[in-house]
Amino acid sequence: MNKLARFRSLNAAQRLMIVFALGALGFTLAACSLSIAGHRVIGSEPAQQAPQAGPVSANVDADGVYDAYEAHAMLFEETDFPSAFTCQPCHEDHFREWSVSQHAYAQLSPVFNAMQATITKRTNGTNGDFCIRCHTQVGMNLGEPVHMSNMDRAQVSREGVTCITCHRVSGDFGTVSGRLAIHKGPLTDSVKGPTGGAGLEPVLADKMRNRVVTEPDEVGRKIHGEAEKFFAITTPEFCGSCHDVTLFNGFRLEEAFTEYKHSIAADAGHTCQDCHMGLEPGKPSGYREGHAAVVAGQPTRKRKLTNHYFAGPDHSVIHPLLFPFNADVYQRWTMRQMITFDWKA
């Protein structure tokens, strides 16, 4: 009797048992095959596999669209550490100058990011956040990973040395290679500046007319509830918090502040701000007077203004949609969408 005849001679229960046994055997063989394929067999070469396109981010799809979790997380980050885009409506002139500056470019610079990756590799990771904490103090205050794509960072983290990096620091930390504690809180919290609240007080005196609110849960145009005078922000030592970098072994990697302290400019009483934030870049030429803010269409009283362009030798080499910063562009498209635009065509 052949095998087929024998199978037909079995009753239904016996046939069903055989079918199940064969199915289980097939499943086991398939599982073994997959397991072996994932490991190198001694004496054989590993199989060459085509690279697989993984997800661009845990919370961003291939089109650069954020999911609900990512969108809400970004909202909370903006609440705790306001972006320069939040400051722009009232401080348009300061934003325009800063948006093209090397402070704004600090974290986006591919040269910096390449150097950061190289140093981390050569130190086996022991370098930690030593380099990046000057380039995105907010990102480090947020607890973002050192090696994280700028595309996945919070917007305020991408902004490098952004508004709150200087105006939400209330302590004179000295030469600490960028280890700064930034005040955490909504836009309505206090800010620090060189002149205090002389320009803000008249606005707060008539909130109804100026259509502003100073509490985070109030509805309306939110502004700072207080502007404190912070003398340190006018001194070269404040700049030295980042611009004097000493490595772990004592090697002085960057000593712009130390060089300044031993220069004829310091002997003459000129500050970093005089040359980098004055009327004429690179030359002590005084400061202009103007309105620090425009609130509800009304400019604040005139005072001494510093130039937030921060003149320096570097320049951008990245996609022009990514930098200079443009609020309309960043609020309309993700960075992944921006880089697909062929601006040279």
Short mmCIF file of C-alpha atoms in Angstrom, two decimals:
data_model
loop_
_atom_site.label_atom_id
_atom_site.label_comp_id
_atom_site.label_asym_id
_atom_site.label_seq_id
_atom_site.Cartn_x
_atom_site.Cartn_y
_atom_site.Cartn_z
CA MET A 1 0.00 0.00 0.00
CA ASN A 2 1.46 3.36 -0.99
CA LYS A 3 1.70 6.33 1.39
CA LEU A 4 -1.36 8.10 -0.05
CA ALA A 5 -3.53 4.97 0.37
CA ARG A 6 -2.32 4.55 3.93
CA PHE A 7 -3.22 8.19 4.72
CA ARG A 8 -6.73 7.72 3.26
CA SER A 9 -7.25 4.62 5.39
CA LEU A 10 -6.82 6.63 8.61
CA ASN A 11 -9.82 8.06 10.44
CA ALA A 12 -10.44 11.82 10.69
CA ALA A 13 -8.79 12.22 14.11
CA GLN A 14 -5.63 10.46 12.97
CA ARG A 15 -5.43 12.58 9.80
CA LEU A 16 -5.82 15.79 11.83
CA MET A 17 -3.05 14.75 14.22
CA ILE A 18 -0.65 14.16 11.32
CA VAL A 19 -1.46 17.55 9.77
CA PHE A 20 -0.76 19.31 13.07
CA ALA A 21 2.52 17.42 13.51
CA LEU A 22 3.72 18.38 10.01
CA GLY A 23 2.74 22.02 10.63
CA ALA A 24 4.67 22.12 13.89
CA LEU A 25 7.71 20.60 12.19
CA GLY A 26 7.57 23.17 9.41
CA PHE A 27 7.34 26.02 11.88
CA THR A 28 10.33 24.70 13.85
CA LEU A 29 12.47 24.37 10.72
CA ALA A 30 11.58 27.92 9.64
CA ALA A 31 12.49 29.31 13.05
CA CYS A 32 15.83 27.48 13.00
CA SER A 33 16.58 28.84 9.54
CA LEU A 34 15.95 32.40 10.68
CA SER A 35 18.11 31.93 13.76
CA ILE A 36 21.01 30.54 11.75
CA ALA A 37 20.69 33.32 9.18
CA GLY A 38 21.19 35.88 11.93
CA HIS A 39 24.50 34.35 13.13
CA ARG A 40 27.78 33.76 11.38
CA VAL A 41 28.63 30.10 10.86
CA ILE A 42 32.27 29.33 11.63
CA GLY A 43 34.29 29.20 8.44
CA SER A 44 31.74 31.11 6.38
CA GLU A 45 31.53 34.77 5.39
CA PRO A 46 28.64 36.90 6.66
CA ALA A 47 25.87 37.42 4.16
CA GLN A 48 25.89 40.83 2.53
CA GLN A 49 22.58 42.54 3.19
CA ALA A 50 21.21 45.69 1.66
CA PRO A 51 20.90 48.53 4.22
CA GLN A 52 17.41 48.81 5.60
CA ALA A 53 15.72 52.18 5.87
CA GLY A 54 14.76 52.53 9.53
CA PRO A 55 12.47 55.13 11.05
CA VAL A 56 13.89 58.66 10.94
CA SER A 57 12.91 59.18 14.56
CA ALA A 58 10.92 57.47 17.24
CA ASN A 59 8.20 60.06 16.93
CA VAL A 60 8.59 61.45 13.40
CA ASP A 61 7.45 59.65 10.29
CA ALA A 62 9.30 59.46 6.96
CA ASP A 63 7.61 62.65 5.75
CA GLY A 64 8.86 64.59 8.76
CA VAL A 65 5.44 64.83 10.41
CA TYR A 66 5.41 64.75 14.21
CA ASP A 67 3.08 62.43 16.02
CA ALA A 68 0.94 63.53 18.97
CA TYR A 69 3.57 62.61 21.58
CA GLU A 70 6.31 64.59 19.83
CA ALA A 71 4.07 67.62 19.32
CA HIS A 72 3.09 67.74 22.99
CA ALA A 73 6.66 67.22 24.16
CA MET A 74 7.81 70.16 22.05
CA LEU A 75 5.04 72.26 23.54
CA PHE A 76 6.23 71.58 27.10
CA GLU A 77 9.86 72.27 26.14
CA GLU A 78 8.80 75.64 24.72
CA THR A 79 6.93 76.44 27.93
CA ASP A 80 9.97 75.74 30.14
CA PHE A 81 12.60 77.22 27.83
CA PRO A 82 11.10 79.84 25.45
CA SER A 83 12.44 79.86 21.90
CA ALA A 84 13.80 82.94 20.16
CA PHE A 85 10.73 82.70 17.94
CA THR A 86 8.64 83.48 21.03
CA CYS A 87 10.74 86.59 21.73
CA GLN A 88 10.62 87.82 18.12
CA PRO A 89 7.15 89.50 18.07
CA CYS A 90 8.23 92.15 20.59
CA HIS A 91 12.00 92.17 19.93
CA GLU A 92 12.06 92.11 16.13
CA ASP A 93 15.33 94.04 15.70
CA HIS A 94 17.22 91.94 18.22
CA PHE A 95 15.87 88.75 16.65
CA ARG A 96 16.85 89.81 13.12
CA GLU A 97 20.42 90.52 14.22
CA TRP A 98 20.74 87.35 16.27
CA SER A 99 19.17 85.10 13.60
CA VAL A 100 22.18 85.50 11.31
CA SER A 101 24.80 85.49 14.07
CA GLN A 102 27.38 82.87 14.93
CA HIS A 103 25.69 82.46 18.30
CA ALA A 104 22.57 81.28 16.47
CA TYR A 105 24.70 79.05 14.21
CA ALA A 106 26.62 77.44 17.07
CA GLN A 107 24.71 74.14 17.26
CA LEU A 108 23.87 73.84 13.55
CA SER A 109 27.48 74.12 12.40
CA PRO A 110 28.53 70.86 10.70
CA VAL A 111 32.16 71.73 11.44
CA PHE A 112 31.44 71.83 15.17
CA ASN A 113 29.37 68.64 15.08
CA ALA A 114 32.13 66.79 13.21
CA MET A 115 34.74 67.94 15.74
CA GLN A 116 32.45 66.97 18.64
CA ALA A 117 32.01 63.45 17.19
CA THR A 118 35.76 63.07 16.59
CA ILE A 119 36.71 64.14 20.10
CA THR A 120 34.09 61.85 21.61
CA LYS A 121 35.46 58.92 19.60
CA ARG A 122 39.08 59.61 20.54
CA THR A 123 38.23 59.93 24.23
CA ASN A 124 35.97 56.86 24.22
CA GLY A 125 33.05 59.02 25.28
CA THR A 126 34.70 60.33 28.43
CA ASN A 127 34.50 63.84 26.96
CA GLY A 128 30.78 63.83 27.80
CA ASP A 129 29.05 67.14 27.11
CA PHE A 130 32.25 69.19 27.46
CA CYS A 131 32.09 70.61 23.92
CA ILE A 132 28.38 70.70 23.23
CA ARG A 133 27.33 72.45 26.41
CA CYS A 134 28.66 75.73 25.00
CA HIS A 135 26.90 75.20 21.69
CA THR A 136 23.48 74.27 23.06
CA GLN A 137 23.25 75.07 26.74
CA VAL A 138 19.47 74.69 26.56
CA GLY A 139 19.76 71.22 25.06
CA MET A 140 21.99 70.12 27.90
CA ASN A 141 19.65 71.71 30.46
CA LEU A 142 16.84 69.72 28.82
CA GLY A 143 18.85 66.54 29.21
CA GLU A 144 19.09 65.80 25.50
CA PRO A 145 21.69 63.20 24.43
CA VAL A 146 25.05 64.56 23.36
CA HIS A 147 24.89 62.71 20.05
CA MET A 148 21.43 63.46 18.72
CA SER A 149 20.44 64.70 15.30
CA ASN A 150 19.58 68.39 15.24
CA MET A 151 16.48 67.31 13.35
CA ASP A 152 15.23 65.61 16.50
CA ARG A 153 16.22 68.27 19.03
CA ALA A 154 13.81 70.79 20.50
CA GLN A 155 13.64 73.96 18.43
CA VAL A 156 15.14 76.05 21.23
CA SER A 157 18.05 73.57 21.42
CA ARG A 158 18.85 74.01 17.73
CA GLU A 159 19.12 77.75 18.31
CA GLY A 160 22.55 77.41 19.91
CA VAL A 161 23.30 80.45 22.04
CA THR A 162 19.73 81.69 22.02
CA CYS A 163 17.99 84.52 23.90
CA ILE A 164 17.51 82.73 27.21
CA THR A 165 21.11 81.48 27.23
CA CYS A 166 22.18 84.96 28.27
CA HIS A 167 18.96 86.55 29.54
CA ARG A 168 17.87 83.71 31.82
CA VAL A 169 21.23 83.29 33.58
CA SER A 170 21.27 85.02 36.97
CA GLY A 171 24.70 84.07 38.26
CA ASP A 172 28.22 85.12 37.41
CA PHE A 173 29.68 81.66 36.86
CA GLY A 174 33.12 82.78 35.70
CA THR A 175 35.23 80.71 33.29
CA VAL A 176 33.35 77.43 33.53
CA SER A 177 33.55 76.32 29.87
CA GLY A 178 29.83 76.77 29.31
CA ARG A 179 28.49 74.99 32.40
CA LEU A 180 25.55 77.40 32.85
CA ALA A 181 22.31 76.93 34.76
CA ILE A 182 19.48 78.48 32.75
CA HIS A 183 16.36 79.54 34.62
CA LYS A 184 13.48 77.22 33.79
CA GLY A 185 10.07 78.79 33.39
CA PRO A 186 7.50 80.30 31.00
CA LEU A 187 7.89 83.52 29.03
CA THR A 188 6.14 85.45 31.80
CA ASP A 189 9.00 84.77 34.26
CA SER A 190 11.68 87.34 34.96
CA VAL A 191 14.44 88.08 32.46
CA LYS A 192 17.87 89.61 33.04
CA GLY A 193 19.36 92.50 31.10
CA PRO A 194 21.84 95.38 31.25
CA THR A 195 19.38 98.15 32.14
CA GLY A 196 16.63 96.56 34.22
CA GLY A 197 12.93 97.24 33.82
CA ALA A 198 12.80 100.94 32.94
CA GLY A 199 11.30 100.18 29.55
CA LEU A 200 8.99 97.43 30.76
CA GLU A 201 7.42 99.23 33.72
CA PRO A 202 5.29 101.67 31.65
CA VAL A 203 3.91 98.72 29.67
CA LEU A 204 2.98 96.82 32.82
CA ALA A 205 1.41 99.93 34.33
CA ASP A 206 -1.41 99.74 31.77
CA LYS A 207 -1.82 96.08 30.82
CA MET A 208 -5.34 96.59 29.49
CA ARG A 209 -4.36 99.30 27.04
CA ASN A 210 -1.26 97.42 25.92
CA ARG A 211 -3.22 94.15 25.74
CA VAL A 212 -0.63 92.11 27.65
CA VAL A 213 -0.72 89.54 30.44
CA THR A 214 2.00 88.42 32.85
CA GLU A 215 0.61 85.14 34.14
CA PRO A 216 1.11 81.87 32.22
CA ASP A 217 -2.55 80.84 32.59
CA GLU A 218 -3.98 84.17 31.43
CA VAL A 219 -5.30 84.61 27.90
CA GLY A 220 -3.59 87.31 25.85
CA ARG A 221 -0.19 88.47 24.67
CA LYS A 222 2.24 87.16 27.27
CA ILE A 223 5.25 89.25 28.27
CA HIS A 224 7.83 89.20 31.04
CA GLY A 225 6.50 90.03 34.47
CA GLU A 226 9.82 91.60 35.42
CA ALA A 227 13.12 92.67 33.87
CA GLU A 228 16.00 92.63 36.35
CA LYS A 229 19.24 94.51 35.99
CA PHE A 230 22.08 92.04 35.65
CA PHE A 231 25.40 93.86 35.62
CA ALA A 232 27.47 90.77 34.78
CA ILE A 233 25.96 90.62 31.27
CA THR A 234 27.81 93.85 30.40
CA THR A 235 31.24 92.53 31.39
CA PRO A 236 33.91 90.57 29.47
CA GLU A 237 33.85 87.96 32.26
CA PHE A 238 30.33 86.99 31.21
CA CYS A 239 31.63 86.17 27.71
CA GLY A 240 34.51 84.27 29.29
CA SER A 241 32.04 81.72 30.66
CA CYS A 242 32.20 80.06 27.23
CA HIS A 243 35.06 81.75 25.41
CA ASP A 244 37.87 80.36 27.56
CA VAL A 245 38.09 76.59 27.19
CA THR A 246 40.52 74.52 29.25
CA LEU A 247 40.62 70.76 28.65
CA PHE A 248 40.77 68.13 31.36
CA ASN A 249 44.54 67.83 31.07
CA GLY A 250 45.04 71.58 31.44
CA PHE A 251 45.53 72.24 27.72
CA ARG A 252 44.05 75.61 26.76
CA LEU A 253 41.96 74.84 23.69
CA GLU A 254 40.50 78.32 23.30
CA GLU A 255 41.59 81.34 25.29
CA ALA A 256 39.86 84.32 23.72
CA PHE A 257 39.00 85.76 27.12
CA THR A 258 42.53 85.26 28.50
CA GLU A 259 44.03 86.81 25.38
CA TYR A 260 41.70 89.77 25.78
CA LYS A 261 42.68 90.22 29.43
CA HIS A 262 46.33 90.58 28.34
CA SER A 263 45.59 92.84 25.38
CA ILE A 264 45.90 96.58 24.86
CA ALA A 265 42.11 96.65 24.42
CA ALA A 266 41.65 95.59 28.04
CA ASP A 267 44.32 98.05 29.17
CA ALA A 268 42.36 100.79 27.41
CA GLY A 269 39.15 99.78 29.18
CA HIS A 270 37.41 98.37 26.10
CA THR A 271 35.15 95.33 26.61
CA CYS A 272 34.23 92.39 24.39
CA GLN A 273 30.82 94.00 23.92
CA ASP A 274 32.38 97.27 22.69
CA CYS A 275 33.87 95.56 19.62
CA HIS A 276 31.36 92.74 19.03
CA MET A 277 28.07 94.48 19.89
CA GLY A 278 28.74 98.12 19.01
CA LEU A 279 28.00 100.35 16.05
CA GLU A 280 30.98 99.23 13.97
CA PRO A 281 32.08 95.57 14.16
CA GLY A 282 35.60 95.10 15.44
CA LYS A 283 36.03 98.67 16.60
CA PRO A 284 34.99 100.46 19.81
CA SER A 285 32.56 102.91 18.27
CA GLY A 286 29.84 103.42 20.85
CA TYR A 287 26.27 102.17 20.77
CA ARG A 288 23.07 103.29 19.11
CA GLU A 289 19.95 104.36 20.93
CA GLY A 290 16.57 102.89 20.17
CA HIS A 291 13.59 100.86 21.32
CA ALA A 292 14.33 97.51 22.93
CA ALA A 293 10.81 96.28 22.17
CA VAL A 294 7.56 97.09 20.39
CA VAL A 295 4.46 96.06 22.34
CA ALA A 296 0.97 96.28 20.82
CA GLY A 297 2.39 98.50 18.09
CA GLN A 298 3.91 100.91 20.62
CA PRO A 299 7.71 101.13 21.00
CA THR A 300 9.19 101.23 24.48
CA ARG A 301 11.23 104.23 25.61
CA LYS A 302 14.60 104.68 23.94
CA ARG A 303 17.75 103.43 25.59
CA LYS A 304 21.22 102.16 24.76
CA LEU A 305 20.99 99.23 22.34
CA THR A 306 23.59 96.55 21.67
CA ASN A 307 23.97 94.82 18.33
CA HIS A 308 23.10 91.11 18.61
CA TYR A 309 24.86 90.25 15.37
CA PHE A 310 28.00 89.40 17.41
CA ALA A 311 30.45 90.01 14.58
CA GLY A 312 32.94 87.16 14.14
CA PRO A 313 34.98 85.29 11.50
CA ASP A 314 32.73 82.26 10.83
CA HIS A 315 29.97 81.84 8.25
CA SER A 316 27.26 79.32 7.42
CA VAL A 317 27.86 76.42 5.04
CA ILE A 318 24.47 74.70 5.48
CA HIS A 319 21.18 74.75 3.57
CA PRO A 320 19.80 78.32 3.42
CA LEU A 321 16.38 77.18 4.63
CA LEU A 322 17.97 75.86 7.83
CA PHE A 323 19.98 79.01 8.51
CA PRO A 324 19.57 81.96 9.03
CA PHE A 325 16.64 81.24 11.34
CA ASN A 326 13.27 82.19 9.92
CA ALA A 327 10.22 81.66 12.11
CA ASP A 328 7.82 81.30 9.18
CA VAL A 329 9.95 78.56 7.62
CA TYR A 330 10.53 76.60 10.83
CA GLN A 331 6.88 76.75 11.83
CA ARG A 332 5.72 75.56 8.42
CA TRP A 333 8.17 72.74 7.66
CA THR A 334 10.35 70.29 9.54
CA MET A 335 14.10 70.25 8.99
CA ARG A 336 13.79 66.97 7.06
CA GLN A 337 11.38 68.64 4.66
CA MET A 338 13.61 71.71 4.29
CA ILE A 339 16.68 69.80 3.16
CA THR A 340 14.74 68.14 0.33
CA PHE A 341 14.28 71.54 -1.33
CA ASP A 342 16.79 72.04 -4.15
CA TRP A 343 17.64 75.69 -3.63
CA LYS A 344 20.32 75.62 -6.35
CA ALA A 345 17.90 74.59 -9.12
#
